[in-house]
Rosetta silent file (secondary structure, phi, psi, omega in degrees, C-alpha in Angstrom):
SEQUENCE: XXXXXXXXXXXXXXXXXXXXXXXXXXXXXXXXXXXXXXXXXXXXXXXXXXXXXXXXXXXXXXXXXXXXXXXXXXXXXXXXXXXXXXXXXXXXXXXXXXXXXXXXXXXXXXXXXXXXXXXXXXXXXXXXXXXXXXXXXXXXXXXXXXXXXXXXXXXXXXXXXXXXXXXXXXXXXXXXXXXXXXXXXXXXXXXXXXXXXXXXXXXXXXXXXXXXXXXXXXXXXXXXXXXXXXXXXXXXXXXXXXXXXXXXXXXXXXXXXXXXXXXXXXXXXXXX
SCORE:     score description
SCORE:     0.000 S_00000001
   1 L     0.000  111.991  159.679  186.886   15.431   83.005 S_00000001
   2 E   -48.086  161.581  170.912  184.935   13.443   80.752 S_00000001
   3 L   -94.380   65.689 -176.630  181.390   12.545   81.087 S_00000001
   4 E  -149.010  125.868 -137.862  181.965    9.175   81.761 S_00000001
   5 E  -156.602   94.820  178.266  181.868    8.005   85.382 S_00000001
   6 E   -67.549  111.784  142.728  182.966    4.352   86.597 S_00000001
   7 L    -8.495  118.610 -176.849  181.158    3.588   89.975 S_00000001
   8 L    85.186   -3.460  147.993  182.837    3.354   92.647 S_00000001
   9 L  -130.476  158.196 -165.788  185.951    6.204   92.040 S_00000001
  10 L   -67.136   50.113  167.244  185.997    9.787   92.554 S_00000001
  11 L   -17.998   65.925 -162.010  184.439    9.599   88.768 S_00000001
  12 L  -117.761   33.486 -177.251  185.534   12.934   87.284 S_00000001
  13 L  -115.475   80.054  172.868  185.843   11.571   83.546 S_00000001
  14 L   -67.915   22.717  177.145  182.893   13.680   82.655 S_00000001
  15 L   -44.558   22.008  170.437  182.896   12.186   79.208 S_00000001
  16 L    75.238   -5.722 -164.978  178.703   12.351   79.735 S_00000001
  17 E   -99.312  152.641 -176.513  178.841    8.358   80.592 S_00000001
  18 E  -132.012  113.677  170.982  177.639    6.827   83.805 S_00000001
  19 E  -105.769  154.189  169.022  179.633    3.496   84.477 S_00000001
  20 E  -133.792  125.820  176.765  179.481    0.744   86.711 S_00000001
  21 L  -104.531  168.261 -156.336  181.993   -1.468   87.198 S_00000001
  22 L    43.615   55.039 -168.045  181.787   -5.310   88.457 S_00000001
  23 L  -100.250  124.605 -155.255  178.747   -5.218   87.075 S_00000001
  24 L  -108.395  151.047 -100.140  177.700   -9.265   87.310 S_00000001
  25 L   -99.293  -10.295  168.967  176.506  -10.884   83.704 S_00000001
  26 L   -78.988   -0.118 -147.882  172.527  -10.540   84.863 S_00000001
  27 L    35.442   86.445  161.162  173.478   -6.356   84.962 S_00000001
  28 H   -99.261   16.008  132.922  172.095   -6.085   88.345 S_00000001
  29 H   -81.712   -8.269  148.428  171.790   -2.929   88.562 S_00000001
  30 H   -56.217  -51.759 -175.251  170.184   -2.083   85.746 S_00000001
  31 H   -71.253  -76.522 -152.279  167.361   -4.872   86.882 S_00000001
  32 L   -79.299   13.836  126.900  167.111   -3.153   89.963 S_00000001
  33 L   -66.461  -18.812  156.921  166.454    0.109   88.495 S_00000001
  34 L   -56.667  -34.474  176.770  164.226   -1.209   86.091 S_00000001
  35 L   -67.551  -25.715 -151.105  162.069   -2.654   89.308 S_00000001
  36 L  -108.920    0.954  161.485  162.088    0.712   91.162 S_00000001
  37 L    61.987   -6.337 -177.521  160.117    3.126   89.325 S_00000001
  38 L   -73.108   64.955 -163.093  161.458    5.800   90.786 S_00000001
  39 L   -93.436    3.140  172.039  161.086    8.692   88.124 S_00000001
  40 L   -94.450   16.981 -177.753  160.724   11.758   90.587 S_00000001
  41 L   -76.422 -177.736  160.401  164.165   13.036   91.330 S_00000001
  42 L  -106.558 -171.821  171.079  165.309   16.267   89.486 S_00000001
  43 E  -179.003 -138.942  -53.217  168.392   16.638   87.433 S_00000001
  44 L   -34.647  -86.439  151.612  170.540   16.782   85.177 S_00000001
  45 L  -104.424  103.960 -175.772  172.132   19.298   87.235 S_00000001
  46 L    43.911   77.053  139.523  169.289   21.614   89.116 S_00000001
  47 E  -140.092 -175.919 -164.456  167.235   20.524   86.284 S_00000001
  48 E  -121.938  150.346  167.324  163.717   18.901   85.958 S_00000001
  49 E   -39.317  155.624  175.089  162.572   15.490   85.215 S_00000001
  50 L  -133.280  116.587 -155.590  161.388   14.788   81.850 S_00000001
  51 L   -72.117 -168.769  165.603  157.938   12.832   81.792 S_00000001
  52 L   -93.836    5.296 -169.378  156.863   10.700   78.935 S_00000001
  53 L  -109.884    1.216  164.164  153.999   12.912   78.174 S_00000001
  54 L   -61.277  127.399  136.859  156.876   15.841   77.587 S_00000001
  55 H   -36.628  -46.941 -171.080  157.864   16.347   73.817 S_00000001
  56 H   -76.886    5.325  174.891  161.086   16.753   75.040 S_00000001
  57 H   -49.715  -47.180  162.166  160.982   13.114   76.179 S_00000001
  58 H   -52.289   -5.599 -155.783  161.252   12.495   72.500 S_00000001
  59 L  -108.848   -2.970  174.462  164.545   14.357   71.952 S_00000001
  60 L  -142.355  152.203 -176.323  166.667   12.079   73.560 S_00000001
  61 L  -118.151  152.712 -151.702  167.765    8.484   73.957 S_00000001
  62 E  -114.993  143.122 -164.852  169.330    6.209   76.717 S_00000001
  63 E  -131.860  120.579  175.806  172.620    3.887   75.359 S_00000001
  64 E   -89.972  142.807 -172.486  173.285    0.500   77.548 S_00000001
  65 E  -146.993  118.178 -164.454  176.715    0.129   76.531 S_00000001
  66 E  -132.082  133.822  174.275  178.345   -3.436   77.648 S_00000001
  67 E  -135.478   78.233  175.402  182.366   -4.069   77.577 S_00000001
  68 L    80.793 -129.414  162.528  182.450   -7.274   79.143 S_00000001
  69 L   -92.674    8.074  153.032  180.817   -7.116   82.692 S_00000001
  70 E   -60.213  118.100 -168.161  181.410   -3.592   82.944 S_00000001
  71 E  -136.978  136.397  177.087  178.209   -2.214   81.070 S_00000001
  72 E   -91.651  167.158  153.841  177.996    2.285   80.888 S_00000001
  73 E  -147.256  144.865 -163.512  175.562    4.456   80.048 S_00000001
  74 E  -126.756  169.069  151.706  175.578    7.391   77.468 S_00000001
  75 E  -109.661  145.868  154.048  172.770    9.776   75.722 S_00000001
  76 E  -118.637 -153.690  159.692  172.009    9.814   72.440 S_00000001
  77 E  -167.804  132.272  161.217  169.688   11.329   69.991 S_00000001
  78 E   -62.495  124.800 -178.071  168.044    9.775   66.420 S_00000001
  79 L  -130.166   23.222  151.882  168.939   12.150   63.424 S_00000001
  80 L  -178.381  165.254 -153.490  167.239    9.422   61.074 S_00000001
  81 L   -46.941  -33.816 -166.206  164.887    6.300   61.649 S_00000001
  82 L  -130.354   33.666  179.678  167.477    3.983   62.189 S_00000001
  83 E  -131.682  109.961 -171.917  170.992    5.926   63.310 S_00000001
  84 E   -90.932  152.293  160.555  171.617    7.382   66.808 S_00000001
  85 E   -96.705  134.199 -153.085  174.035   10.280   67.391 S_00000001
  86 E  -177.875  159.341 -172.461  176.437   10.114   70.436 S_00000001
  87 L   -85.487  146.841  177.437  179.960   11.097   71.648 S_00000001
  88 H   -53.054  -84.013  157.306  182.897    8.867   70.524 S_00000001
  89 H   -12.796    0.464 -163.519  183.958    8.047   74.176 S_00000001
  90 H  -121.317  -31.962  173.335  180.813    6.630   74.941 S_00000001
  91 H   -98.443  -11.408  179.000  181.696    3.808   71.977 S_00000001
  92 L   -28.360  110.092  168.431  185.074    3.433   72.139 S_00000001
  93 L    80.210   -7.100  158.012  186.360   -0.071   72.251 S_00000001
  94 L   -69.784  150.861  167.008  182.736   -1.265   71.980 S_00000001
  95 L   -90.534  166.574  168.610  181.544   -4.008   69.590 S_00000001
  96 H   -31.718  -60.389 -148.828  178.793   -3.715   66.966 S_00000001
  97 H  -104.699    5.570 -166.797  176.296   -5.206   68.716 S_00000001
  98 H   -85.784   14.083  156.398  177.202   -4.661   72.610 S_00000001
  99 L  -150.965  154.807 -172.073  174.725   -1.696   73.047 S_00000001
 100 E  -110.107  121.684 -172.832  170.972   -1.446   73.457 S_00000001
 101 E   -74.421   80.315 -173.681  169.155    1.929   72.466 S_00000001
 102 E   -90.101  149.453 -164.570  166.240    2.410   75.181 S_00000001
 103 L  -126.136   65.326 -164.877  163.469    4.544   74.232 S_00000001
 104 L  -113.782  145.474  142.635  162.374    5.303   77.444 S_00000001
 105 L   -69.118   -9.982 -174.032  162.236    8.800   79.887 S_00000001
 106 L  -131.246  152.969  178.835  162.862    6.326   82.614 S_00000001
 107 L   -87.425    6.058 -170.354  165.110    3.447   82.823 S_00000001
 108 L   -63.076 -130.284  148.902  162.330    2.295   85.397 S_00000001
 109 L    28.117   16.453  164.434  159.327    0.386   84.722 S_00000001
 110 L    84.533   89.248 -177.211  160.514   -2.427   82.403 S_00000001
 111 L  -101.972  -38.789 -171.968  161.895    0.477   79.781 S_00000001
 112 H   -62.575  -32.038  165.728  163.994   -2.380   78.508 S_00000001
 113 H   -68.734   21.831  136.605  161.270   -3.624   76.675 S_00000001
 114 H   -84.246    7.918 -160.705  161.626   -0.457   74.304 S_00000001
 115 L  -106.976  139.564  175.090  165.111   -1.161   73.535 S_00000001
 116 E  -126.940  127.468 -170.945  166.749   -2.115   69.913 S_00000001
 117 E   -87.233  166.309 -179.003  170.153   -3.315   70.180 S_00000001
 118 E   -77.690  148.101  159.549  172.841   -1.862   67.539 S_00000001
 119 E  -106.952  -15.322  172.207  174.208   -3.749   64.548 S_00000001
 120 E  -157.113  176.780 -151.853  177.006   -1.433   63.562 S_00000001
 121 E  -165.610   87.171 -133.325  179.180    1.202   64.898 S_00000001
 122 L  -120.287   86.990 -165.574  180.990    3.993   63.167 S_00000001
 123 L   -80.009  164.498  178.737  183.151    6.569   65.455 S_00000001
 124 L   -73.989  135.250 -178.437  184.975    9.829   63.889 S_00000001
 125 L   -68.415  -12.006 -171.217  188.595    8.325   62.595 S_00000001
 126 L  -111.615   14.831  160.021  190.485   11.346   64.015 S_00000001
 127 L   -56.349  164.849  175.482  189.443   10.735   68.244 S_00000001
 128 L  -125.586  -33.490  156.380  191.981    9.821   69.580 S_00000001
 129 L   102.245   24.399 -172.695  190.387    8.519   72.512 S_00000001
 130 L  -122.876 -170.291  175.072  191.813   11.067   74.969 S_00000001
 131 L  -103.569    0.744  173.892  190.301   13.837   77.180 S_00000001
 132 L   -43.648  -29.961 -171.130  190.934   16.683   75.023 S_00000001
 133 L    72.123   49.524  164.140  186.651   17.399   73.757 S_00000001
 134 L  -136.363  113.283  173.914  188.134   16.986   70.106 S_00000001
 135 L    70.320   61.591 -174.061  186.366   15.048   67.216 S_00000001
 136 L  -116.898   82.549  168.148  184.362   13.266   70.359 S_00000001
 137 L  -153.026  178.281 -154.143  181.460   11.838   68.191 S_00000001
 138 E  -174.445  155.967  168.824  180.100    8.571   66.983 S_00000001
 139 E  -142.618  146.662  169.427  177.057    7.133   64.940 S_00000001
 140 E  -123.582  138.737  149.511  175.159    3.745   65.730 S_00000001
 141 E   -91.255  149.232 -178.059  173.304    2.002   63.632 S_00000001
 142 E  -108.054  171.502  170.259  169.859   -0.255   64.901 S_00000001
 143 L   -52.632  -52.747 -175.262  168.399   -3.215   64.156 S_00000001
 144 L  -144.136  161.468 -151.802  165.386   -1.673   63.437 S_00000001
 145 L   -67.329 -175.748 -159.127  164.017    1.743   63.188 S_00000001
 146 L  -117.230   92.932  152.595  163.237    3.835   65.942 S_00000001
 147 L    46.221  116.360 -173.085  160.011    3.945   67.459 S_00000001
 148 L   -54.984  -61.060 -155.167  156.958    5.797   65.777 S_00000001
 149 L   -49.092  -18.720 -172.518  156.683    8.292   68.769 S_00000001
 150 L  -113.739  146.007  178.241  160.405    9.496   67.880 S_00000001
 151 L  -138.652  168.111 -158.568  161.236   11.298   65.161 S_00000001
 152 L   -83.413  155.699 -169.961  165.020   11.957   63.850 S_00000001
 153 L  -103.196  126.782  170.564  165.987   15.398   65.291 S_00000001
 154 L   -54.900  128.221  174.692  167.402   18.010   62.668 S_00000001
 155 E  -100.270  130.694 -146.156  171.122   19.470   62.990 S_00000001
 156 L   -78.499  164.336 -171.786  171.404   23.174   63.199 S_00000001
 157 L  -101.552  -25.697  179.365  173.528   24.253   60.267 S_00000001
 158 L   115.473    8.272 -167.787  175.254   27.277   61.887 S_00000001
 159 L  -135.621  -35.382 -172.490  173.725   30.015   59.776 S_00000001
 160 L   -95.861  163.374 -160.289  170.168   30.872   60.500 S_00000001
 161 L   -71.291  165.552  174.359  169.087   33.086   63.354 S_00000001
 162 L   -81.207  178.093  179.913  167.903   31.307   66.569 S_00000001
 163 L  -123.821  -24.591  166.737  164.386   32.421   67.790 S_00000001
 164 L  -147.465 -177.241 -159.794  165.453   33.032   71.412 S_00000001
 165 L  -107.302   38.639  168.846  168.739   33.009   73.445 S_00000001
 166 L   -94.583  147.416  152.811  167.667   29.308   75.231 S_00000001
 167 E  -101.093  142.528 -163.627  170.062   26.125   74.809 S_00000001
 168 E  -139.366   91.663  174.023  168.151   23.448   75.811 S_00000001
 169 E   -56.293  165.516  163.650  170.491   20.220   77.680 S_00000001
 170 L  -166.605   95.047 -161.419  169.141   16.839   77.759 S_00000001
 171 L  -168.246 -174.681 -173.227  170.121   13.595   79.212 S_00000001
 172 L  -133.779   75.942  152.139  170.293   10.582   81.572 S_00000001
 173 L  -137.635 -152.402 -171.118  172.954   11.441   83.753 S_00000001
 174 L   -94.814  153.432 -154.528  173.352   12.184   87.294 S_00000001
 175 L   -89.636    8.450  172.459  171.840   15.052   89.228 S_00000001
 176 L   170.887 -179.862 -158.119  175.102   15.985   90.853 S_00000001
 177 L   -73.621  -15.647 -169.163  178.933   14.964   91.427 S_00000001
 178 L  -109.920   -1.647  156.590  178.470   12.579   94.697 S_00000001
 179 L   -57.837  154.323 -178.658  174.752   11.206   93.271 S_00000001
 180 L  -154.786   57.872 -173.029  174.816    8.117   91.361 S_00000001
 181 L  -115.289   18.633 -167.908  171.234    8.604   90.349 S_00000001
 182 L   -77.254  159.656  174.397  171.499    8.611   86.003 S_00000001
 183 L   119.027  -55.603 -160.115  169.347    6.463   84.063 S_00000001
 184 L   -85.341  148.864 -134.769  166.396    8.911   84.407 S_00000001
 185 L  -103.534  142.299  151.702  166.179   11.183   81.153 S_00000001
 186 E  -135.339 -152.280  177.401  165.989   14.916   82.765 S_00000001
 187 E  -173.312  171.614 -163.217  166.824   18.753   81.093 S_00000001
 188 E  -155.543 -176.230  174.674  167.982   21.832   81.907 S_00000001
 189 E  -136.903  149.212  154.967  168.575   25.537   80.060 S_00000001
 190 L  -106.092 -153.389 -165.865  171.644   27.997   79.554 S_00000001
 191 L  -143.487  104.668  165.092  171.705   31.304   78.039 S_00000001
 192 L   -33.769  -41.785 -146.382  173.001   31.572   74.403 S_00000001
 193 L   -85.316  -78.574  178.470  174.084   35.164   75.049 S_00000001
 194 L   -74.674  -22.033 -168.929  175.790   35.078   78.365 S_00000001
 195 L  -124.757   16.739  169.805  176.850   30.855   79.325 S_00000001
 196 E  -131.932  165.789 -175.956  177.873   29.679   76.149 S_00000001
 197 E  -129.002  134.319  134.409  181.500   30.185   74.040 S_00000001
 198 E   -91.317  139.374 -179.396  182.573   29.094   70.587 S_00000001
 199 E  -176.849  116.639 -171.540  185.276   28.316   69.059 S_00000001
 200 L    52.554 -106.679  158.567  185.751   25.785   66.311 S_00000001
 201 L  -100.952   42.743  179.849  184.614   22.249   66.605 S_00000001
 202 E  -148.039  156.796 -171.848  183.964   23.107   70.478 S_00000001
 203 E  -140.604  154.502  168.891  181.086   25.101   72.679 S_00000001
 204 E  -147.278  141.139 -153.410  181.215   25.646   75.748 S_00000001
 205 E  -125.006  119.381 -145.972  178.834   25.924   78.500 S_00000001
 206 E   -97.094   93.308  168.754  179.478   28.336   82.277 S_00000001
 207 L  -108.574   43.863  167.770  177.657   25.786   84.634 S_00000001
 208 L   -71.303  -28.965 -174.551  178.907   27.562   87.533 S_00000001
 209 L   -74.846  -57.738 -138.359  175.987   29.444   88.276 S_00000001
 210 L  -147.946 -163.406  163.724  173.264   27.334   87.149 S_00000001
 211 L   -47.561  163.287  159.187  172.362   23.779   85.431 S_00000001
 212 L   169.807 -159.166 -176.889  174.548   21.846   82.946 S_00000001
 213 L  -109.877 -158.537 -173.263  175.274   18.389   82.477 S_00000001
 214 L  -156.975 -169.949 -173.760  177.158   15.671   84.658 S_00000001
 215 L   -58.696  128.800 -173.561  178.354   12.290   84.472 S_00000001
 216 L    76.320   16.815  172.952  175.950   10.163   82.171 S_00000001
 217 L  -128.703   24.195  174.292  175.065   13.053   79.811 S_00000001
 218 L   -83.263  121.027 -174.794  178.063   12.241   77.213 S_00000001
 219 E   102.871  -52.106  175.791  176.653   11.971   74.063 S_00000001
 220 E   -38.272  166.692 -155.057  173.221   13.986   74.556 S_00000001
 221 E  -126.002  143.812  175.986  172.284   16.983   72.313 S_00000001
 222 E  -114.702  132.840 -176.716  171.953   20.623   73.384 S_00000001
 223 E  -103.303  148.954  160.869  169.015   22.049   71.093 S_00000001
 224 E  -117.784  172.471  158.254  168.822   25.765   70.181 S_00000001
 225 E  -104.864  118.806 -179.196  165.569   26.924   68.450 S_00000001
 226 L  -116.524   89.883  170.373  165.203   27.933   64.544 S_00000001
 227 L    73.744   67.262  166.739  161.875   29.279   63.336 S_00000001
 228 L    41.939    3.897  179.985  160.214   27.423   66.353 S_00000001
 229 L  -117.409  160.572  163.138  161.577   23.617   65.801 S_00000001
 230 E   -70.948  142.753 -171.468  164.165   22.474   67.773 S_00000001
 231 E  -152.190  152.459  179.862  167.899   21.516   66.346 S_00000001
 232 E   -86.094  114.110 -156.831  170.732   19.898   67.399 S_00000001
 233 E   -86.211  -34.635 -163.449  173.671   22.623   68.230 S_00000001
 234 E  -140.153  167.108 -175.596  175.848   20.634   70.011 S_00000001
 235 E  -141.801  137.227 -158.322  176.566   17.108   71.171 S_00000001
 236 E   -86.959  128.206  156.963  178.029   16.681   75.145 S_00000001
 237 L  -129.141  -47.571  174.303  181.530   15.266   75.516 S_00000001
 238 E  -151.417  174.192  143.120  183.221   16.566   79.200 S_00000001
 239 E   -81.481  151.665 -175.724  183.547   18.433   82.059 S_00000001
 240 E   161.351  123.881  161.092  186.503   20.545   84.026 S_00000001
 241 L  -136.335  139.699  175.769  186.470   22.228   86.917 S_00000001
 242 L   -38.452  -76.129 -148.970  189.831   22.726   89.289 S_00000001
 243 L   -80.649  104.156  171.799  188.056   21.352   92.445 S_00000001
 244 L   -56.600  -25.711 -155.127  187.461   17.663   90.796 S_00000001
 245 L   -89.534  -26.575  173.230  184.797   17.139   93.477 S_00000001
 246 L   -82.573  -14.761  160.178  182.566   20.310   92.196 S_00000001
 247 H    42.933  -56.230 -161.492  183.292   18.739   88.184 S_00000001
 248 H   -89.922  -13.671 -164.226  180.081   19.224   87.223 S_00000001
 249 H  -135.104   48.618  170.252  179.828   23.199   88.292 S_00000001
 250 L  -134.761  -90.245 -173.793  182.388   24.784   86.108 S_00000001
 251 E  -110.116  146.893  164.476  182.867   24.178   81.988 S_00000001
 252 E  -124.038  122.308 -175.646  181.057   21.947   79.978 S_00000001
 253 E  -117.996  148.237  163.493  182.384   21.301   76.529 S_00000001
 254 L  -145.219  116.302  -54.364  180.732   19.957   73.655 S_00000001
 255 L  -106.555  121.281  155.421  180.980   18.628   70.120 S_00000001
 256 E   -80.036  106.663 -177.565  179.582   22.175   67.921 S_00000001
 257 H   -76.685  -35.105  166.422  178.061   20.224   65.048 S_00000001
 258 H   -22.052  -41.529 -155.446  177.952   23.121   62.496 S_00000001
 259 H   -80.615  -37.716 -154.637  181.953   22.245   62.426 S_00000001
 260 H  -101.477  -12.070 -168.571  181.115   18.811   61.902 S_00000001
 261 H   -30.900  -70.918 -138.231  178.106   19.311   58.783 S_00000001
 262 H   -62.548  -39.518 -161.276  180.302   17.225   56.256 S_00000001
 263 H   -66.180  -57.774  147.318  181.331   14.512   58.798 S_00000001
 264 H   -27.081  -85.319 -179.970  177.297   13.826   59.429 S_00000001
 265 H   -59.876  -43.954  161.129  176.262   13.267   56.052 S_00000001
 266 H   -49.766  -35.364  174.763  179.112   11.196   55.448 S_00000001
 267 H   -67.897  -51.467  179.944  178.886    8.920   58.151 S_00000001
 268 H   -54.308  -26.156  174.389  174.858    9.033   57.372 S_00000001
 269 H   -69.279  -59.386 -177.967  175.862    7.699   53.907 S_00000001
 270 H   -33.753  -84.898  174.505  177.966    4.881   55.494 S_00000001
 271 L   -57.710   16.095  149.211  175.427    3.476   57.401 S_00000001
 272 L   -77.225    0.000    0.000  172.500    3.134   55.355 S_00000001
């Protein structure tokens, strides 16, 4: 199941994205979440809000994503003033300029006035655009750079030790499978040791137990720690679990960027 979750069906295309469909050409649902202020649930899953006075507030970004009147929402993350990192699914079938990067923890409180819409749009050539969790990445380019208060996040290379055995989730998706509460930026932790797997260009994450992500956390970066800064390990593309309705509280796979080093800097070349 992707994290990507159309309103209104039994949403189990955990492709990380939180959709709404018949969404009418004012987005109004978007305006009324912008009106409601409401920034005190928890999430992502039995995880905690993340304020704006967090650092980790900084580590992630909110993606408006409009395909006619159907308009999604993804996480991202900035890995340089003016390029966001995000899962392929989450752009698919998008135009250049059809999504707005808000640089918000909440989508409440008029967050759209922090938002820079995209000018270009560069997905990995070998997705396919399926549910497999393979070559599920993307890069956006902005109008304009990103916000003082954010700074581009570093990508772990795959070789030096970690400083403890936390993974650190992050994103604005919903706090469970029958919630439709995304838009608010929250986080969550695994265990390096024991809840995560590797194995090529895929990671994997045991959120049976514990936290993880959910619908509207596709694209968002799981950090490890190196020498005390934070790095990007991973990048979220789906969910799968048997029982579609628990989705969110089995495996969570996601992009292992180590796999991907060449693919990064290449793309990062395009788009300058």
């Amino acid at each position: 199941m992707k994290l990507f979750l159309y309103i209104g069906m039994t949403a189990l295309v955990l492709t990380a994205c939180s959709s709404r469909e018949n969404v009418s050409n004012d987005e109004s649902e978007i305006a009324n979440a912008i009106t409601s202020c409401d920034s005190g649930s928890s999430g992502i899953v039995n995880g905690t809000s993340v304020t704006a006075q967090d650092p980790d507030s900084k580590r992630a970004v909110l993606l408006i994503i409009h395909r006619g009147k159907i308009v999604t929402s993804c996480t991202g993350t900035p890995i340089s003033d003016r390029v966001i990192l995000t899962a392929g699914h989450c752009l698919k079938d998008v135009k250049k300029g059809d999504v707005d990067v808000v640089f918000n923890s909440d989508i409440s409180c008029s967050a759209m006035a922090n938002s820079i819409p995209s000018v270009d749009i560069l997905i990995h050539k070998d997705y396919k655009g399926d549910n497999q969790a393979k070559f599920d990445l993307a890069m956006l380019k902005l109008e304009s750079p990103i916000p003082s208060s954010y700074l581009p996040q570093s990508i772990y290379d795959g070789k030096a030790p970690l400083s403890n055995d936390q993974v650190l989730m992050i994103g604005y998706g919903v706090t469970s499978e029958s919630i439709h509460d995304s838009m608010h930026l929250r986080k969550t932790t695994k265990s390096f040791k024991t809840e995560t797997a590797i194995r090529d260009q895929n990671i994997g994450f045991d959120q049976r137990t514990g936290g993880g992500v959910c619908s509207g956390d596709s694209g968002g970066p799981v950090y490890v720690q190196v020498g005390g800064e934070y790095k990007i390990i991973a990048v979220n593309s789906t969910v799968m679990n048997k029982d579609e309705s628990q989705a969110c509280h089995g495996l969570s796979m996601a992009m292992y960027m180590p796999f991907f080093a060449d693919w990064v800097q290449q793309s990062l070349d395009k788009l300058r």
